[in-house]
GROMACS .gro file of N, CA and C in nm:
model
  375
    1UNK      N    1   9.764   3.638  13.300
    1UNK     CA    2   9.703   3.551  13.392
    1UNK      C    3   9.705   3.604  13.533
    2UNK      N    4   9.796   3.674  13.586
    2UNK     CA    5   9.799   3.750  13.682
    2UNK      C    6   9.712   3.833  13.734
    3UNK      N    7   9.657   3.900  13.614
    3UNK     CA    8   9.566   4.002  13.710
    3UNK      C    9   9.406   3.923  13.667
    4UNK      N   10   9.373   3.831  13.578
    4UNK     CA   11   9.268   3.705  13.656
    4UNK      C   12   9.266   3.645  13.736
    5UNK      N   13   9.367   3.626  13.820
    5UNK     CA   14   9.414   3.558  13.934
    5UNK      C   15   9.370   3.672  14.023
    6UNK      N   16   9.404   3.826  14.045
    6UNK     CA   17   9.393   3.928  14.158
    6UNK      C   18   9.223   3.911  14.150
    7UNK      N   19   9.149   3.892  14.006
    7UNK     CA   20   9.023   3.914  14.007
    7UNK      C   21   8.949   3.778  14.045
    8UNK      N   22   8.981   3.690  14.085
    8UNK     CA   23   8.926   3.567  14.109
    8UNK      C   24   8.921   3.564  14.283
    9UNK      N   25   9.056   3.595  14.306
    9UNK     CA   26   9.055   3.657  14.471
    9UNK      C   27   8.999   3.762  14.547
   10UNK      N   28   8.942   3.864  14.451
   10UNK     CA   29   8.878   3.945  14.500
   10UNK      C   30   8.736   3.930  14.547
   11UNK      N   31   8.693   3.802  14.427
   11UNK     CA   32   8.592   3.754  14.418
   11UNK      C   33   8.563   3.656  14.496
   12UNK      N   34   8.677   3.596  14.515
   12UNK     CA   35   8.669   3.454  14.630
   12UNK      C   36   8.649   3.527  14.806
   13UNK      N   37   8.695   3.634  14.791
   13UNK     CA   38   8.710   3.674  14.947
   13UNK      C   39   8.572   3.756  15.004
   14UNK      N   40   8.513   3.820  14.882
   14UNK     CA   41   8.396   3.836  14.872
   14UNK      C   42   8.282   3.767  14.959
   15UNK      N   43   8.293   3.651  14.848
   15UNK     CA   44   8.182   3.602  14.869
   15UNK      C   45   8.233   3.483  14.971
   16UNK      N   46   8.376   3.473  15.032
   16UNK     CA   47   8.397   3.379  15.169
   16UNK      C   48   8.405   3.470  15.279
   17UNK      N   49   8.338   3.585  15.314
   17UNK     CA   50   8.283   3.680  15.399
   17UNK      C   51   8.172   3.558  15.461
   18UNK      N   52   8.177   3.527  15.584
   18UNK     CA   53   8.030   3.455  15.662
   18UNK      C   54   7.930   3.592  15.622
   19UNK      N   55   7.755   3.495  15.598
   19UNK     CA   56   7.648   3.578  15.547
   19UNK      C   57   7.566   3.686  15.663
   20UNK      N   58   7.650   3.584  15.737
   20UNK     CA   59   7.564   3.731  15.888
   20UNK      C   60   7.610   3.835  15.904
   21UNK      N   61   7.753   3.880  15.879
   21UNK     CA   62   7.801   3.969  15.871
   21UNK      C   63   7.777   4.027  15.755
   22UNK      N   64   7.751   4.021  15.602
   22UNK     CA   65   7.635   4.060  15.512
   22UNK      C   66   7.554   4.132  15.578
   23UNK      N   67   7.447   4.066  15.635
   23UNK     CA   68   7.292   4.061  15.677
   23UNK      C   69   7.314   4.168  15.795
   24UNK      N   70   7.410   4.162  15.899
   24UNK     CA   71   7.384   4.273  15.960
   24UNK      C   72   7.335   4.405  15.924
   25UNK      N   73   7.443   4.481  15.823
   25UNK     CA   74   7.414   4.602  15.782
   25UNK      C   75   7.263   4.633  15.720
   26UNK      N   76   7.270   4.498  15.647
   26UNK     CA   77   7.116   4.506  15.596
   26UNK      C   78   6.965   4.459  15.663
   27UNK      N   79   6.976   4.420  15.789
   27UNK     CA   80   6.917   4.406  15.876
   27UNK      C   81   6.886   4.587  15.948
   28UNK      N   82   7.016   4.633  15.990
   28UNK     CA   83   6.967   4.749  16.057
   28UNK      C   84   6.919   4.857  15.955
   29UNK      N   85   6.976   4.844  15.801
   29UNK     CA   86   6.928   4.938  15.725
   29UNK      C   87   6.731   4.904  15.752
   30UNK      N   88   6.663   4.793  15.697
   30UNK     CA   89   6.549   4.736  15.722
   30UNK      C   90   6.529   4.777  15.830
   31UNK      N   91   6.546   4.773  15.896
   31UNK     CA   92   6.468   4.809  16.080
   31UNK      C   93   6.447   4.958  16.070
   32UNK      N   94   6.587   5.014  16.055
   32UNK     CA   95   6.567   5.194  16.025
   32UNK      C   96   6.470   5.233  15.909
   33UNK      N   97   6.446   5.184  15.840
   33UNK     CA   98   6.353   5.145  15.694
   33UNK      C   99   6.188   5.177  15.773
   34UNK      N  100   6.204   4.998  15.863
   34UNK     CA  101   6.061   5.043  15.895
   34UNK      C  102   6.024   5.134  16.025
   35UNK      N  103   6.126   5.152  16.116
   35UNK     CA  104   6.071   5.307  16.197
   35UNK      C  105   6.055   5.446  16.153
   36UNK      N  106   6.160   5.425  15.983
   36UNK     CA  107   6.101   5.566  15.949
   36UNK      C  108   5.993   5.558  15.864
   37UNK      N  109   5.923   5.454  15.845
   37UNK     CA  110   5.827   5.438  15.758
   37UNK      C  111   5.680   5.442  15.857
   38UNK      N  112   5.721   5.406  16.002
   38UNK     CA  113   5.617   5.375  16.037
   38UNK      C  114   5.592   5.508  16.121
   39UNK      N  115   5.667   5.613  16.109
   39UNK     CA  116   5.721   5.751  16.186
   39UNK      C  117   5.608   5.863  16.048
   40UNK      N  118   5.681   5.765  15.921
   40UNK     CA  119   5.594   5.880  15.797
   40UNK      C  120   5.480   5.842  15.837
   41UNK      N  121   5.419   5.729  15.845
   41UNK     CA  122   5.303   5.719  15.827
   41UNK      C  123   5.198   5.743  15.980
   42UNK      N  124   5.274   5.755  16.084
   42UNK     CA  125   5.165   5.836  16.244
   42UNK      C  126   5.186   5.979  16.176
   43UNK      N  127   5.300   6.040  16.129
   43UNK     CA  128   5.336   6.189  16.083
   43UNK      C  129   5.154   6.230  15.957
   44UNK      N  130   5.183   6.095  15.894
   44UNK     CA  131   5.045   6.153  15.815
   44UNK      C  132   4.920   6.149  15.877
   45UNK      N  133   4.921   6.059  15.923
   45UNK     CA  134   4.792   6.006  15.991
   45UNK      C  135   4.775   6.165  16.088
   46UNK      N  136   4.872   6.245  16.180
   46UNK     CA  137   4.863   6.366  16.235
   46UNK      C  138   4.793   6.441  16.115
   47UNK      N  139   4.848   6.466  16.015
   47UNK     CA  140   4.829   6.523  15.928
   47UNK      C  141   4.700   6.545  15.885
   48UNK      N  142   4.699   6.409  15.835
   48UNK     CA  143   4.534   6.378  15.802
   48UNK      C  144   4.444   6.429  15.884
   49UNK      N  145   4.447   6.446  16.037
   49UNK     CA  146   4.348   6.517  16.143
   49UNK      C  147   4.400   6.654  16.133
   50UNK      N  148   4.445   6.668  16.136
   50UNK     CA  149   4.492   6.825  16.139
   50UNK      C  150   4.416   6.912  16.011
   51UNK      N  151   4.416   6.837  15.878
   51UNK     CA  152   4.293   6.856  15.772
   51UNK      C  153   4.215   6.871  15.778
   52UNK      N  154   4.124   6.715  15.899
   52UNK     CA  155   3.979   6.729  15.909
   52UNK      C  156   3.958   6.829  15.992
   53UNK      N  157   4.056   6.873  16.089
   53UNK     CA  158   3.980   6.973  16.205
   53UNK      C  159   3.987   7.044  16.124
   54UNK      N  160   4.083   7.153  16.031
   54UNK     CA  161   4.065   7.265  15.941
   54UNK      C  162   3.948   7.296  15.896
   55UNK      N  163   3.875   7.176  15.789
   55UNK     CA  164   3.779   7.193  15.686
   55UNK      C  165   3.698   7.180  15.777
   56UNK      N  166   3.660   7.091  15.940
   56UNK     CA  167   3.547   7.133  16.004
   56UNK      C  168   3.550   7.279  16.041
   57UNK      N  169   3.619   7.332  16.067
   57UNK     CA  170   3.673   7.487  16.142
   57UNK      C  171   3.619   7.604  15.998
   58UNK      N  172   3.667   7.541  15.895
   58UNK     CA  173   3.624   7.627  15.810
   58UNK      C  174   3.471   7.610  15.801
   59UNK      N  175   3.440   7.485  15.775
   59UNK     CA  176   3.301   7.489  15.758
   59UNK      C  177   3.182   7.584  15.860
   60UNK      N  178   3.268   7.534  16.002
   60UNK     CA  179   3.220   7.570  16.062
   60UNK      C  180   3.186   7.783  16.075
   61UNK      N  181   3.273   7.840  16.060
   61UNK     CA  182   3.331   7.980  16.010
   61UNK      C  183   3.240   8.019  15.914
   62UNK      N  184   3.242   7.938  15.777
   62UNK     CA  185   3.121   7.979  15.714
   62UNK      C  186   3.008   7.987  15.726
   63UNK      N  187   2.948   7.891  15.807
   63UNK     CA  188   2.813   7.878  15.820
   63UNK      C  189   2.805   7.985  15.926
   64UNK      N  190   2.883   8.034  16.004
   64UNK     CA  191   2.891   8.153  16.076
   64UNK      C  192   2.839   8.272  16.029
   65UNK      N  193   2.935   8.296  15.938
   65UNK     CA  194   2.927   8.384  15.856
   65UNK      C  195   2.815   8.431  15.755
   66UNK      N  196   2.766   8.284  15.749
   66UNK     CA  197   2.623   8.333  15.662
   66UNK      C  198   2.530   8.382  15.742
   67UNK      N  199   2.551   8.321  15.870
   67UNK     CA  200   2.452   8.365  15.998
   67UNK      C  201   2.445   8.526  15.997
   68UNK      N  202   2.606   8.551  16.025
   68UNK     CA  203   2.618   8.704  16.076
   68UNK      C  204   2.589   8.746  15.918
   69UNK      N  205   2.542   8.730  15.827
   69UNK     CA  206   2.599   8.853  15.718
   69UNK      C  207   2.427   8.908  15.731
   70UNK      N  208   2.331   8.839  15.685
   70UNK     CA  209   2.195   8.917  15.732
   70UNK      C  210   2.180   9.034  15.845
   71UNK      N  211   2.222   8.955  15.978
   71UNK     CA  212   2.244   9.082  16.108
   71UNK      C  213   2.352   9.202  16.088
   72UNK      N  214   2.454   9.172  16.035
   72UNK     CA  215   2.526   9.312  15.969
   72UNK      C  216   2.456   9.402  15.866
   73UNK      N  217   2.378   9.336  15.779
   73UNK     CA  218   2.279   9.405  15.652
   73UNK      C  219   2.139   9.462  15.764
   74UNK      N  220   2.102   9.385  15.892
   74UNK     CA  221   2.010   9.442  15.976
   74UNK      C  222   2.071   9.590  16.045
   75UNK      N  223   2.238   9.584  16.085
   75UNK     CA  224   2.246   9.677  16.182
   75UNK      C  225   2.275   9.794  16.093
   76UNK      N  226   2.375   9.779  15.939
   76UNK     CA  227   2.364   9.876  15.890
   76UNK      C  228   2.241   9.954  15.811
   77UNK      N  229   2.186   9.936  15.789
   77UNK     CA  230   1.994   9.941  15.797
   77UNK      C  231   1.975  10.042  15.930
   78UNK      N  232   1.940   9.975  16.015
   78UNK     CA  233   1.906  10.081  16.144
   78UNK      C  234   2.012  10.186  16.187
   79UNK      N  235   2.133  10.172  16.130
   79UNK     CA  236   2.247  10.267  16.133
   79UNK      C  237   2.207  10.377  16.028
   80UNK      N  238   2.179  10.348  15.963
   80UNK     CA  239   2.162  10.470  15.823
   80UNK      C  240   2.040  10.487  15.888
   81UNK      N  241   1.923  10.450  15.908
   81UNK     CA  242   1.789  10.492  15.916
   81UNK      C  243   1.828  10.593  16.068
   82UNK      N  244   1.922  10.562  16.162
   82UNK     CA  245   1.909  10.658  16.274
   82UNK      C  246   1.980  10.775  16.258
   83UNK      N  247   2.107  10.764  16.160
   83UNK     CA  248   2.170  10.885  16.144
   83UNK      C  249   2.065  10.975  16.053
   84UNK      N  250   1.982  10.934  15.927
   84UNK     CA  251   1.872  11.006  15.874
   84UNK      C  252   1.827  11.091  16.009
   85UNK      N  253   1.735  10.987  16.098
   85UNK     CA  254   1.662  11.067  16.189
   85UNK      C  255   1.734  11.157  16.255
   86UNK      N  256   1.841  11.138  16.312
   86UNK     CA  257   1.948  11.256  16.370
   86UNK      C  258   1.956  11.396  16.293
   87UNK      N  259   1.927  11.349  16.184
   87UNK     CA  260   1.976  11.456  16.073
   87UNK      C  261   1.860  11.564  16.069
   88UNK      N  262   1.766  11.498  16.090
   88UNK     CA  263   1.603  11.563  16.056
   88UNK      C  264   1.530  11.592  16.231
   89UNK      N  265   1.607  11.553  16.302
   89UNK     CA  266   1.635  11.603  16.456
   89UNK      C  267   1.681  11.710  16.506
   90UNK      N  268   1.804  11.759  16.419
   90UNK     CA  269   1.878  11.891  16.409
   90UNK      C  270   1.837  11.961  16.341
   91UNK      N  271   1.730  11.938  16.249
   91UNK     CA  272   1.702  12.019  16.164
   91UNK      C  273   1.547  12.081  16.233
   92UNK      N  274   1.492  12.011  16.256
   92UNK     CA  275   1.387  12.072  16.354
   92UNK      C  276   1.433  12.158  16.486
   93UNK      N  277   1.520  12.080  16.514
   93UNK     CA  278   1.597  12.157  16.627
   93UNK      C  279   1.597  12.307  16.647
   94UNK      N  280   1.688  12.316  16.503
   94UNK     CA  281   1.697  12.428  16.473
   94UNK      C  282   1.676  12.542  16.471
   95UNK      N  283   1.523  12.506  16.396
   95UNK     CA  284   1.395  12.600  16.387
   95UNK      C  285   1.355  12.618  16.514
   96UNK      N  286   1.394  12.480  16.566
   96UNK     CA  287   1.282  12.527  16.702
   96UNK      C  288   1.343  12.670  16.842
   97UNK      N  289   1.482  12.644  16.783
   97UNK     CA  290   1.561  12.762  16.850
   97UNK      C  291   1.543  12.896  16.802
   98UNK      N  292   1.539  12.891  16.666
   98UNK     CA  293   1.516  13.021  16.590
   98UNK      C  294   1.412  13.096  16.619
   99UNK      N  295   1.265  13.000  16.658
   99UNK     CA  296   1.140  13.063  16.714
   99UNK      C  297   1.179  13.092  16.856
  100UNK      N  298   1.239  13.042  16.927
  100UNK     CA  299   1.245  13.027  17.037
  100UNK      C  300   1.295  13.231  17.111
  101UNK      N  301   1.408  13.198  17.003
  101UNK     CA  302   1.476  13.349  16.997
  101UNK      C  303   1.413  13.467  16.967
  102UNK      N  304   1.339  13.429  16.843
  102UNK     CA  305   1.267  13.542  16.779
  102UNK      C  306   1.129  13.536  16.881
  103UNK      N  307   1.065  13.450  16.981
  103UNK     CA  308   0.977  13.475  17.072
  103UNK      C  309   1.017  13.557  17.202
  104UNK      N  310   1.173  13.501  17.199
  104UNK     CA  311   1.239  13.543  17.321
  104UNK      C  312   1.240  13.687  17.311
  105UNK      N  313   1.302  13.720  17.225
  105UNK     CA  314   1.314  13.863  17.151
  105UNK      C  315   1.210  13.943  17.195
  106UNK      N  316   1.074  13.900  17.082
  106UNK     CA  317   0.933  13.937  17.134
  106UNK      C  318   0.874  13.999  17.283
  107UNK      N  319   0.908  13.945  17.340
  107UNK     CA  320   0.863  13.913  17.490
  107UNK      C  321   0.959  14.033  17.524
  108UNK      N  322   1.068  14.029  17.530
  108UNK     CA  323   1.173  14.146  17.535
  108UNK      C  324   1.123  14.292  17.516
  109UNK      N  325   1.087  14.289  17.372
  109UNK     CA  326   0.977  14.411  17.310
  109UNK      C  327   0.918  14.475  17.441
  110UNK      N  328   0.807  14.343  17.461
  110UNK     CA  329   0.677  14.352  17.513
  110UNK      C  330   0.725  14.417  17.659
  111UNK      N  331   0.852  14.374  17.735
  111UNK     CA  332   0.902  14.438  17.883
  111UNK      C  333   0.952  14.569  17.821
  112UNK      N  334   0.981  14.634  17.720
  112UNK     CA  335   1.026  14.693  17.709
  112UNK      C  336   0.949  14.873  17.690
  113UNK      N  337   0.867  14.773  17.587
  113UNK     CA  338   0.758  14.891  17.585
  113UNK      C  339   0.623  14.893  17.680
  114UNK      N  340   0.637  14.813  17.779
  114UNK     CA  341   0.553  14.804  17.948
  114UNK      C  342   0.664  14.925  17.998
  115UNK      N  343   0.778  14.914  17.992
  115UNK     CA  344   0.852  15.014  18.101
  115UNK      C  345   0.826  15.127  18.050
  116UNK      N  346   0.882  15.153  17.899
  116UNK     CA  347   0.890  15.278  17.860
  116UNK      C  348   0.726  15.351  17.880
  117UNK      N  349   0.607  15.273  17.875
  117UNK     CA  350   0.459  15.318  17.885
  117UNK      C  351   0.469  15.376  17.999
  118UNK      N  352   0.532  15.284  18.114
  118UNK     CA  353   0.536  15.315  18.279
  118UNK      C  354   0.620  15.399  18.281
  119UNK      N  355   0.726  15.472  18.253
  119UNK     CA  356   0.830  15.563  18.241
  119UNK      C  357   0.720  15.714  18.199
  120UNK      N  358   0.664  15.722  18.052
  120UNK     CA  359   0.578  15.809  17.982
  120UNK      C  360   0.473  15.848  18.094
  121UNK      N  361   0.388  15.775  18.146
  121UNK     CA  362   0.261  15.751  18.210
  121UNK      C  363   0.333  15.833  18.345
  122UNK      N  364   0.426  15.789  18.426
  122UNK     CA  365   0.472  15.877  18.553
  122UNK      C  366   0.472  16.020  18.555
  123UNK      N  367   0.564  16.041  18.434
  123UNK     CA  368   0.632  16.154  18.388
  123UNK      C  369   0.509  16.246  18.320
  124UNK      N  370   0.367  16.223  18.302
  124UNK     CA  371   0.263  16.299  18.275
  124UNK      C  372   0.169  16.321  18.367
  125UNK      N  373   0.192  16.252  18.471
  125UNK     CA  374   0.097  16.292  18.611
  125UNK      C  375   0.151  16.364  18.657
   0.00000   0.00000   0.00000
């Protein structure tokens, strides 16, 4: 009977605790409850914009991108078509030096055998 007696007192002192002193703890637990609830939910709500600007940003990026991808397919186009011409620039070039030389040359001849005529021609008068 003794230790129903310790358990009847444990129980009596319990519940002869006044209820406000209860309710406190569970009052401030509730309050902390709803500032961190109302903390998650501005935290999402950030969130949530921080999403929409992304997927506008992306959207926006892509449609960019489709813009630029034609003008990159334009510049490499006129990039290959000018290095061609460069190519066929030097190559005329070329030739055009080779005549240039072999005229130069020519002409050379031509002073050459003027002197030696004028050299011959003195030297027989």
């Amino acid at each position: 009977m003794g230790s129903t007696t310790g358990c009847n007192q444990l129980q009596t002192s319990w519940f002869s605790r006044p209820f406000s002193k209860v309710k406190e703890p569970f009052q401030l637990f509730q309050t902390g409850h709803k500032s961190l609830f109302s903390s998650l939910l501005l935290f999402e709500d950030h969130h949530q914009e921080g999403i929409a600007t992304g997927e506008a940003r992306e959207e926006d990026f892509t449609s960019e991108l489709d813009n630029q991808v034609p003008l990159v397919d334009e510049i490499d186009t006129k990039v290959d078509k000018a290095t061609s011409d460069i190519k066929n620039i030097n190559v005329r070039l070329k030739q055009t030096l080779n005549q240039v030389r072999s005229s130069h040359n020519f002409c050379i001849d031509i002073i050459l055998l003027c002197i030696i005529l004028g050299i011959v021609s003195y030297l027989y008068k």
